[in-house]
Structure formats: structure tokens, C-alpha cells
């Protein structure tokens, strides 16, 4: 990481001299000091006692922070020969023209007693008003070891060759060579294991496709053949079906044959497939999440207040985890403890939401990685604030990334060591004196370019290929590495031959001459475009799920097992009148106007998986108004469920208006039916007492006249009188028929059963359809209220008429039963039946509608249904409303 220009390690002014500056600036220096990847400490000039130390020094030297502060510089610094350094030698550290101490090589003693070689760069400063020195230790143990190996290699060439073979065998890559005839000439130990052989002699000199199935290795064969023909390196990935494994191969040709670097990438392929599957599952809004959902106190020891059942990821039950107040701090990795606790004590005190990654030890003692996103919750009831968050187990991802990084590092080391023996891979080197920049051929080929020689390429041309937004960052990283020897590890975008941007992960290390000037730099590049795209897709998926949650038209609440609200979308907050996050952590019961609703919350959350029944609640808004809502719930897991709220204020008002209208219509119908009955009775009475009597008297008088006149009437007049008498007789019969229609015979005098029996025997006997009345003898004397008997009689008459006209029935049965408090009448025919869409009434006809209205006027129900074996049943059921 490049240090900023005003970092304490780059200036003589110490941290104590910046106290007049704003606090945030001084804190930034301290954060940079603590986060610096190189070991750093500050020691007192007089006593040589260590005053401060960063996390990198604690991790590398093995001392705890407290142990470091008890040491002096002489306790850890040794001369190159191993003897301890004196205070005078430390004071004689030379000072350069820029005010910094010149870099000097020493040996440092670790806590376990082992020695490491380091280059020390220091700078004088003032620390808490006293002279001190800031020290940056760059470990060069590996470089020193390499120098010693080089010296030994020059002295003993045979030993160097044996060492080289040993190193090749220890490299994680499988390396083997084939001659031009595709016969094995060399294999290292990993290659033997990969090719499933025990001894080198089993393959040396043998034709490769005699040993392995060419039918399943066409990709391998084509790559090998193409490399031999074109003398260009090849990189490929292929699946070998007999072993059910994926392999990555790098083929480096030479005039004598080819060298192959091969890796088993089955796990990486499985991981890529798993990543795609997880992305697909993630987009489907899964019902359950494996993440840890928790609440924790903001006060030490940060006791866990709640944890979801997903704690089983760590091998614990909820009760086991909650029983130990120090469970979280005990499980934290020592290297992450200080950082995680600092986030709790600093960021949350200032009300800052944050995301952090740390490791927790599971019940089996293994370390698992978690990505934690949390925020501070201030309860509205005044109880102490707490942290609420969700921690995702990213162990598989971290381990896979680490495995990938390890594999890339191993490949880079191999290429650097053997690039002179075979065509180079994605290796680059830069002659800083001549500004010649060279890349391996496969670097250019993966970008779609023809390989470019280092003699024709300069660093300025590379700058034109880098994305404009990344150029300044790349320039600063190179400058900081060459000037300050900060690690060069960078990710940036570079354009390929097709005009697309590809992400590259670049690492490098420079060499400096005796004067401290960088003269050479070499490193590796790795194409990380797929990983970057996967990360971008994952971020887009997370954002899409959150947008979907927030943009739903209905209100959505996430509720825990204790009926407390964990999350709410903006529509729910707006519906309930609660701004921001003030709705969170409230009890759902506090929102209910009815403390005992028809479907209580506990019933919703105990529903089986899937969407539960709809319920209607009255909820109280923050301003005290009551809003009716329709609620549907869906369980996520045993401890959480989602409730969807829909405002039904308008629908409730419409339902109330409809009920009111129906009541008014029913009352009006009853009045109309009563008016019809009364009008019918008055009309029948008038026909009987007036018109009927008048017609009868007129006919009687005419008959008397005919008898008295005898033979004295002229024939023509007598014939007219006879005709008039017949007309009067027919009029009397018509009046009697109308009276029977208006006022059913026997209904008022003898009751419903007798009236129906008379109606069937007399009025319907000539219809051609058999009509059968089935009634118990006791019901002939049973009487019901007059309006009930009248309406029932009219319904039965209409049902019989409908059966005769529309059903094509041969038999109509009328079933009458009941007692003083109830009455059941069924009219059943054996006709063609009635279609379901006609059971509520035929368009343009009022027969069925009229029957229902007559039944409703007396408080009865009327239904029309089809019989299973054909025919239609009309049922009327009346029950006395009581005393």
C-alpha cells in the first residue's frame, strides 16, 4: 500500500507536532500507522524503549502489543553476525540528505528466538513531547536466502541442479515434457500424481496416447500439436471424462518438444458452477437465508441479545450461544478481535452503519469467515441501544479465493524461475534504465494482440492501454514502489484488441542498485475479469432484491418469533405513518386496534410453509387513526415470517355501502311483497263480492227471462239470449279462475298443505305432467304465519310452472316437512336440469329472482341446484326468528 505524502514515515515532523491540527487528521495518521502492511514501531531516542507498535509488527514478531511495549530496540535488533546491537550503534544510524535515516540491514529476533533479516528505514520525530524515532522494517529474509543460494549455485553447479529438481518436485504445478514424437521425457512428482502413476519409469519414453485415451483428450492433443507446429505457447482448459476431472494446461514449445505445466482445476470449476447456481438462487428471493441474524449490546463485553438458529453453522445451538455472555468475543480470531471491537466502540458510538469481515471459531475449533453488515438501533421505548446485523458465512468463498491466489502465486513463482527454460507465461519485466518493457506472449494473446518484443515496447505505450480512470492510480502505485519500496500490488483495467476493458491483477518487485536507485522490475499479471464480473453481478443482485423489497406496492413487514418488526419497506412505513426506521423493533401487537383480532399474529406465524390465509386487521397509525388492512403471511423459517399489508379502507367503505344498500333493498322488497299480498287480497275480495256476484245475478236473471218467455221469444232473440247466457257462464268461470290465482283456495281457511294439495289436484291435473305432493298427515293441520304460507305457496307454484315450461319433466315431486318453528319445501323434477350459470336466474326472466325475493321477504333462503342424476331441485328453508 503506498503511504500518503504527509504520512509520519515520510516527514520529520512527528505525530506530537500535529496536535494543533484538527483531531481527524491526527487520527488519520494513527490509522495509517496501524494499518500499514509493514511492521512499524516508535521508540524513545534516550531509553530506546518502544513506545508504539502497529498490527503488522505484532503479527510478524509474535509479541503481543503489551509485550512489545516492555521491550527496547536492543532486545530485538542484532548485528548481521547475530550479536546484540548496542545503543551507540543505534545512535550512529546515518542520516540521509532528506532527513531520513539511511536504510540499513540488521537481523531481528522474533519471540520464538528465530532471526529474520530486515532492512531498517527510520525517521526522527517527536512523540508525546519527547524525541523519538519511527521505524519501518522491511523483511528481506527471502532475498538474503536467495543471495546465499545463488552463491552456492555458482560454487556447486551439480548441487544446484539437484536443488532445482527438488524445487520442481515441490512446486504445486504438475510439470512434464514431451519430445516431438509425443513421448514423455521428464516428469516431476506432482505430474506423477496427476497422471496417476507411481514411478517415472512407467511413463518415460512412452507415447502419451498409448497411456491415455485420445478419444477423451482431443482438446489436449490439439493444444500439444498446435504448439509444436506454430512454436507458440498454448493455454487451455479441458475436461478428461475417464477421470471426471478438469485440467488447466500451459504448453511451452521448443525445437526439441514441449513442456507442459498442468493443474487440476476441478475444484475451481465446481466453485464457478456453484457461484452461478448461487447467483440464480439469489435472484429467486429464497424463503430462508443461512446468514446469522443477531442483536448485541453496545457495552462490553458486547453480550449477544438474540441470535438466529443459523448459529448452527458454528456448531452451536441458540441456547448454548446465548448462555455465554462472552461467546462472540471468545470466538473471534485474535488478529480480528482488536479491529472488530474497535468498530463497536468507535463507529457505533458515532452512529455509523458499517460492514466488516472477521473470523469466528466453530465448535470443532475451525475458523470460519463472516461478512457482517450491521447498524445501531435506538429503541423508541428508551431502552439501551444495541447492534442489529446479519453475518454471512463466506468461508467457502474466502478459502476458494485464497486457494486461487495461492495457485496464482505458485504459477508466478514457477514462471519466474523457469522462464529462461521455456516460453514465458504472463510474466513481465521492465528495464528501468532503457525503459524497455516486456510481456510474455500469452499476455498479448489473451488480449487478442500479436506478441510484442521488449525492444520495441516502452512504458508510455502501456499507459495508453490503461483505463483513463486507473492511470493516475497506476502511476502513483509504481512511483511509491520505486521511491518508497511500498509493495506493488494493483488491480486496473486495460483495453484488449476488441476494444473491451479487461481487469488485470498486477504484482511486481523492483531491484535497487547500491545507490538506492531502482534499475529493474519484474512481476506477473493475472486476468481477473471473470471475478470482477461475478462481484459486479453479485452486487447488482443484492441491489435488485433490495429495490424489489422497497418498491412493492403493498406494505411488507419482516417479523421475528416474538412478533417484533425486524424490517419494513417504505410503503409499510408510509401506510402506518412511521418515518425512517422508527417502526423497527416495535411489537406488532402495539399496532393492532383490536387486541384480539379474528386471526391473531401467532396464528399467522404458525401456518405451514407457503402463504397463509387472508386476515383483516385494524391497525393504529402513529397519529392515532385506525386503518383497516388485509394481511397475508408467509413463513421464512421457524423464527421469522413476512406479513404483507394492503390498505382496504376504500374496499371496507364500499362493502359497508353495499350492505346498507342491500338492507334497504330487502326492507323495500318486504314492503312490496306485503303490499302485493294486501293488494291481491283486496282485488280478490272485490272480484268475489262485486264482479263475481254481478255476473252471477245477470246470468240468473237471463235464465229466468228465458224460462218465463218460453216460446214467445223470436228465434233470433232466443238464440242471442242463449249465447249471452253462455258468455256470462264463462265469465263467472274466468272470475273464479282469477280468484284462485290471486287468493289460493283453502290457504287462508285450511293452511299450506291443504292449499298445495288442492292446487296440484285441481289446477294442474290437466297439465300432462305428473305432480306428486309428499307431506306427512300431521302437517295438514299445521299452520305457519300467513305471510310465510302465502310466499311459500307462490314459490312452489312458480317452481312447478318453471318445471313444466323449461325442464321437459315427466314427474314433479313437492316435498313438505317442518314444524311450528321451521318449514322446508323442495320441488324436484326429473327434467333436463339447469346449467350452473342459470342457477342465479335466466337473462330477461324474473322467475328465479322472484322466488328468491319472496323467500327473502319472510327471512327464508331459496336455492336452485341440479340433481346428481339429472333434474332440478328448488329448496325453500324458513326458520322462525324466535319469540
XYZ file of C-alpha atoms in Angstrom, residues 27-423:
397
model
C -6.384 10.204 13.916
C -5.832 9.530 10.206
C -2.049 9.335 10.753
C -2.577 6.891 13.573
C -4.928 4.797 11.440
C -2.368 4.757 8.607
C 0.323 3.743 11.105
C -1.851 0.907 12.456
C -2.976 -0.277 9.005
C 0.474 -0.168 7.368
C 1.303 -3.642 5.958
C 4.987 -3.373 7.001
C 5.990 -3.775 10.657
C 6.433 -0.318 12.258
C 7.153 0.989 15.742
C 8.194 4.154 17.555
C 10.959 4.085 20.198
C 12.327 6.640 22.616
C 15.685 8.114 21.479
C 17.104 8.233 25.000
C 15.992 4.943 26.572
C 15.477 3.032 23.323
C 12.194 1.828 24.843
C 9.424 1.006 22.331
C 6.520 3.459 22.660
C 4.057 2.260 19.987
C 3.756 -0.633 17.556
C 1.380 -1.465 14.678
C -0.589 -4.646 13.989
C 1.811 -5.867 11.271
C 4.700 -5.910 13.774
C 2.591 -7.773 16.337
C 1.612 -10.378 13.721
C 5.159 -10.909 12.362
C 7.277 -10.815 15.540
C 4.925 -12.892 17.697
C 4.819 -10.470 20.637
C 1.553 -9.066 21.875
C 1.177 -5.286 21.903
C 1.702 -5.180 25.676
C 4.858 -7.348 25.410
C 6.242 -5.074 22.697
C 5.861 -2.011 24.912
C 8.038 -3.699 27.552
C 10.933 -4.158 25.100
C 13.729 -1.915 23.944
C 15.207 -1.815 20.465
C 18.313 -3.694 21.704
C 16.055 -6.636 22.665
C 15.139 -7.384 19.073
C 17.958 -5.858 16.932
C 21.083 -7.903 16.194
C 24.092 -7.255 14.021
C 24.327 -9.275 10.794
C 26.641 -11.699 12.637
C 23.956 -12.371 15.255
C 25.331 -10.469 18.280
C 23.104 -7.902 20.008
C 23.187 -4.253 18.945
C 24.270 -1.506 21.352
C 22.674 1.887 21.982
C 25.724 3.589 20.464
C 25.339 1.633 17.225
C 21.692 2.612 17.075
C 22.534 6.285 17.634
C 25.098 6.090 14.820
C 22.457 5.162 12.213
C 23.399 7.557 9.371
C 21.019 10.336 8.305
C 20.430 10.988 4.602
C 20.144 14.395 2.877
C 16.343 14.222 3.042
C 16.393 13.986 6.856
C 15.544 10.282 6.984
C 17.876 7.626 8.362
C 19.524 5.655 5.618
C 18.318 2.117 5.091
C 20.498 -0.394 6.886
C 20.302 -4.153 7.119
C 20.019 -5.848 10.515
C 18.811 -9.089 11.966
C 15.806 -9.094 14.282
C 14.987 -11.702 16.863
C 11.372 -12.968 16.942
C 9.595 -14.042 20.112
C 10.314 -17.714 19.352
C 14.050 -16.909 19.173
C 14.398 -17.229 15.413
C 16.182 -14.490 13.427
C 14.966 -12.671 10.332
C 16.824 -10.297 8.015
C 15.317 -6.822 7.688
C 16.102 -3.505 6.018
C 15.501 -0.712 8.548
C 14.294 2.715 7.438
C 13.735 5.243 10.241
C 12.863 8.877 10.724
C 13.228 11.178 13.727
C 10.066 12.697 15.179
C 8.571 13.904 18.452
C 6.237 11.569 20.258
C 4.372 12.972 23.254
C 6.821 15.873 23.554
C 9.990 13.791 23.567
C 12.477 12.805 20.855
C 11.638 9.502 19.236
C 12.233 7.588 16.072
C 9.686 5.969 13.690
C 10.989 2.660 12.292
C 9.761 0.737 9.216
C 11.092 -2.826 8.970
C 11.101 -4.460 5.537
C 11.798 -8.172 5.787
C 14.427 -9.347 3.310
C 14.950 -12.810 4.705
C 13.864 -14.340 1.417
C 16.175 -12.081 -0.605
C 19.116 -12.900 1.656
C 18.348 -16.575 1.335
C 18.188 -16.261 -2.442
C 21.557 -14.494 -2.486
C 23.070 -17.280 -0.448
C 21.521 -19.859 -2.762
C 22.950 -18.027 -5.749
C 26.422 -18.075 -4.186
C 26.155 -21.766 -3.522
C 24.862 -22.305 -7.080
C 27.911 -20.621 -8.542
C 30.218 -22.777 -6.426
C 28.473 -26.092 -6.863
C 26.632 -26.479 -10.172
C 25.757 -30.106 -9.574
C 24.246 -29.323 -6.185
C 22.264 -26.500 -7.806
C 20.832 -28.900 -10.384
C 19.766 -31.333 -7.684
C 18.239 -28.451 -5.775
C 16.432 -27.346 -8.947
C 14.957 -30.822 -9.417
C 13.947 -30.825 -5.786
C 12.262 -27.441 -6.139
C 10.433 -28.580 -9.276
C 9.111 -31.589 -7.400
C 7.976 -29.390 -4.568
C 6.135 -26.940 -6.845
C 2.399 -27.421 -6.722
C 2.139 -27.488 -10.551
C 2.463 -30.741 -12.424
C 5.323 -30.315 -14.929
C 6.140 -32.822 -17.646
C 7.839 -32.702 -21.036
C 7.213 -34.451 -24.347
C 9.512 -34.786 -27.319
C 8.449 -34.099 -30.892
C 7.044 -37.653 -31.117
C 4.822 -37.062 -28.086
C 6.892 -39.305 -25.847
C 7.496 -38.499 -22.185
C 10.988 -37.133 -21.438
C 10.519 -35.632 -17.967
C 8.008 -35.618 -15.078
C 8.119 -34.085 -11.612
C 6.431 -35.650 -8.602
C 3.175 -33.636 -8.861
C 2.964 -34.711 -12.517
C 3.291 -38.366 -11.497
C 0.425 -37.938 -9.032
C -1.705 -36.030 -11.539
C -1.081 -38.626 -14.282
C -1.845 -41.413 -11.779
C 1.480 -43.223 -11.906
C 3.807 -44.412 -9.129
C 7.214 -44.215 -10.843
C 8.791 -42.107 -13.561
C 9.891 -45.255 -15.407
C 6.242 -46.113 -16.077
C 5.955 -43.146 -18.479
C 9.455 -42.055 -19.635
C 9.899 -42.886 -23.330
C 6.259 -43.920 -23.807
C 3.870 -42.395 -26.340
C 1.347 -40.327 -24.399
C -1.734 -41.550 -26.280
C -0.763 -45.185 -25.682
C -1.110 -44.464 -21.984
C -4.210 -42.231 -22.028
C -7.417 -42.260 -24.066
C -7.093 -39.932 -27.059
C -10.836 -40.162 -27.684
C -11.469 -38.195 -24.475
C -8.414 -35.924 -24.782
C -8.889 -34.219 -28.140
C -8.501 -30.744 -26.574
C -5.159 -31.767 -25.020
C -3.942 -33.287 -28.281
C -4.870 -30.278 -30.411
C -3.123 -27.892 -27.998
C 0.061 -30.007 -27.950
C 0.071 -30.406 -31.744
C -0.623 -26.701 -32.365
C 2.193 -25.651 -30.016
C 4.656 -27.951 -31.817
C 3.604 -26.702 -35.246
C 3.408 -22.969 -34.509
C 6.124 -22.816 -31.802
C 3.692 -20.591 -29.872
C 2.683 -21.203 -26.280
C -0.824 -22.517 -25.663
C -3.127 -22.118 -22.680
C -6.247 -24.265 -22.427
C -8.783 -25.787 -20.068
C -10.220 -29.242 -20.767
C -12.307 -31.989 -19.168
C -10.973 -35.569 -19.091
C -14.038 -37.789 -18.813
C -12.369 -41.070 -17.680
C -11.159 -39.304 -14.535
C -14.093 -36.910 -14.263
C -11.633 -34.052 -13.708
C -10.937 -30.594 -15.197
C -7.384 -29.534 -16.034
C -5.677 -26.268 -16.938
C -2.644 -26.584 -19.165
C 0.106 -24.213 -20.309
C 2.138 -25.562 -23.211
C 5.589 -24.076 -23.918
C 7.166 -25.307 -27.175
C 10.826 -25.635 -28.063
C 12.626 -27.218 -31.049
C 13.092 -30.415 -29.023
C 9.478 -30.773 -27.911
C 7.034 -29.205 -25.478
C 6.905 -28.533 -21.737
C 3.520 -28.650 -20.051
C 2.525 -27.011 -16.776
C -0.733 -28.631 -15.707
C -3.069 -28.055 -12.770
C -6.167 -29.897 -11.583
C -8.821 -27.131 -11.604
C -11.815 -29.342 -10.854
C -12.460 -27.606 -7.556
C -12.266 -24.189 -9.215
C -14.710 -25.302 -11.918
C -17.040 -26.667 -9.284
C -16.731 -23.387 -7.434
C -17.531 -21.400 -10.594
C -20.548 -23.601 -11.200
C -21.564 -23.215 -7.576
C -21.194 -19.455 -7.890
C -23.535 -19.441 -10.888
C -26.043 -21.639 -9.044
C -25.931 -19.375 -6.018
C -26.467 -16.313 -8.188
C -29.533 -17.935 -9.755
C -30.911 -18.955 -6.371
C -30.229 -15.495 -5.030
C -32.414 -13.902 -7.724
C -35.374 -16.127 -6.790
C -35.788 -14.459 -3.335
C -35.265 -17.611 -1.333
C -37.547 -18.219 1.583
C -34.710 -18.823 4.022
C -31.269 -17.392 4.488
C -28.278 -19.202 6.032
C -26.980 -15.943 7.437
C -26.602 -15.254 11.140
C -29.061 -12.586 12.287
C -28.166 -11.190 15.671
C -28.504 -8.408 18.189
C -25.735 -7.461 20.567
C -25.171 -4.973 23.355
C -23.032 -1.905 22.652
C -21.430 -2.151 26.083
C -18.530 -4.509 26.868
C -18.428 -7.474 26.837
C -20.881 -6.987 23.922
C -23.304 -9.632 25.142
C -25.478 -11.319 22.488
C -29.131 -10.354 22.927
C -30.506 -12.501 20.112
C -29.116 -14.897 17.523
C -30.966 -16.799 14.804
C -30.982 -20.614 14.585
C -28.396 -20.327 11.807
C -25.824 -20.263 14.622
C -25.711 -23.996 13.948
C -23.225 -23.027 11.217
C -20.730 -22.757 14.077
C -21.889 -25.996 15.668
C -23.841 -24.348 18.498
C -27.484 -24.236 19.437
C -29.152 -20.921 20.221
C -29.338 -21.764 23.918
C -25.640 -22.725 24.063
C -24.579 -19.476 22.401
C -26.885 -17.280 24.496
C -25.795 -18.959 27.739
C -22.273 -17.497 27.466
C -22.169 -13.647 27.547
C -18.620 -13.771 26.114
C -19.439 -16.222 23.288
C -18.778 -13.734 20.484
C -15.545 -12.260 21.866
C -14.236 -15.745 22.713
C -14.934 -16.993 19.192
C -13.247 -14.006 17.474
C -9.902 -14.634 15.810
C -7.112 -12.884 17.782
C -5.994 -10.992 14.679
C -9.544 -9.701 14.113
C -10.511 -9.056 17.726
C -8.994 -5.575 18.060
C -10.424 -4.412 14.732
C -13.928 -5.799 15.383
C -14.079 -4.425 18.936
C -12.801 -1.058 17.719
C -15.648 -0.951 15.205
C -18.147 -1.497 18.026
C -16.606 1.057 20.357
C -15.959 3.780 17.745
C -18.239 3.539 14.725
C -21.447 2.754 16.579
C -20.833 5.422 19.186
C -20.872 7.882 16.308
C -23.977 6.303 14.775
C -22.222 4.974 11.645
C -23.526 1.825 9.953
C -20.688 -0.364 8.825
C -19.607 -3.561 7.144
C -16.745 -5.667 8.449
C -15.283 -9.101 7.811
C -13.858 -11.280 10.557
C -13.268 -14.888 11.565
C -15.088 -16.943 14.210
C -14.014 -20.290 15.640
C -16.691 -23.002 15.428
C -17.346 -25.755 17.945
C -14.783 -28.019 16.219
C -12.066 -25.386 16.529
C -12.043 -24.404 12.844
C -12.016 -20.798 11.710
C -14.943 -19.591 9.610
C -15.082 -16.272 7.756
C -18.095 -13.976 8.090
C -19.051 -10.784 6.254
C -21.006 -8.705 8.739
C -23.293 -5.780 7.972
C -24.910 -4.117 10.960
C -26.366 -0.917 12.301
C -27.169 0.704 15.589
C -30.762 0.510 16.846
C -32.081 3.093 19.305
C -35.358 1.677 20.723
C -38.258 4.108 20.921
C -39.045 2.954 24.472
C -35.807 4.433 25.803
C -34.111 1.099 26.475
C -30.332 0.920 25.826
C -29.281 0.969 22.170
C -27.961 -2.188 20.608
C -26.414 -3.516 17.417
C -28.517 -5.425 14.914
C -26.851 -7.122 11.995
C -26.624 -10.008 9.588
C -23.441 -12.060 9.173
C -22.968 -14.157 6.048
C -20.730 -17.212 6.171
C -18.223 -16.589 3.361
C -15.743 -19.274 4.386
C -16.052 -21.197 1.129
C -15.616 -18.012 -0.884
C -12.598 -16.831 1.138
C -10.955 -20.248 1.038
C -11.595 -20.548 -2.695
C -10.193 -17.079 -3.303
C -7.211 -17.910 -1.112
C -6.702 -21.165 -2.990
C -6.920 -19.270 -6.243
C -4.424 -16.681 -5.012
C -2.097 -19.422 -3.792
C -2.351 -21.174 -7.135
C -1.649 -17.934 -8.993
C 1.295 -17.182 -6.728
C 2.675 -20.683 -7.262
C 2.295 -20.289 -11.015
C 4.016 -16.910 -10.982
C 6.932 -18.287 -8.966
C 7.283 -21.188 -11.366
C 7.228 -18.927 -14.398
C 9.805 -16.591 -12.881
C 12.154 -19.469 -12.109
C 11.823 -21.323 -15.393
C 11.007 -18.606 -17.923
C 14.526 -18.993 -19.365
C 13.926 -22.713 -19.943
C 10.599 -22.373 -21.749
C 8.449 -19.759 -23.414
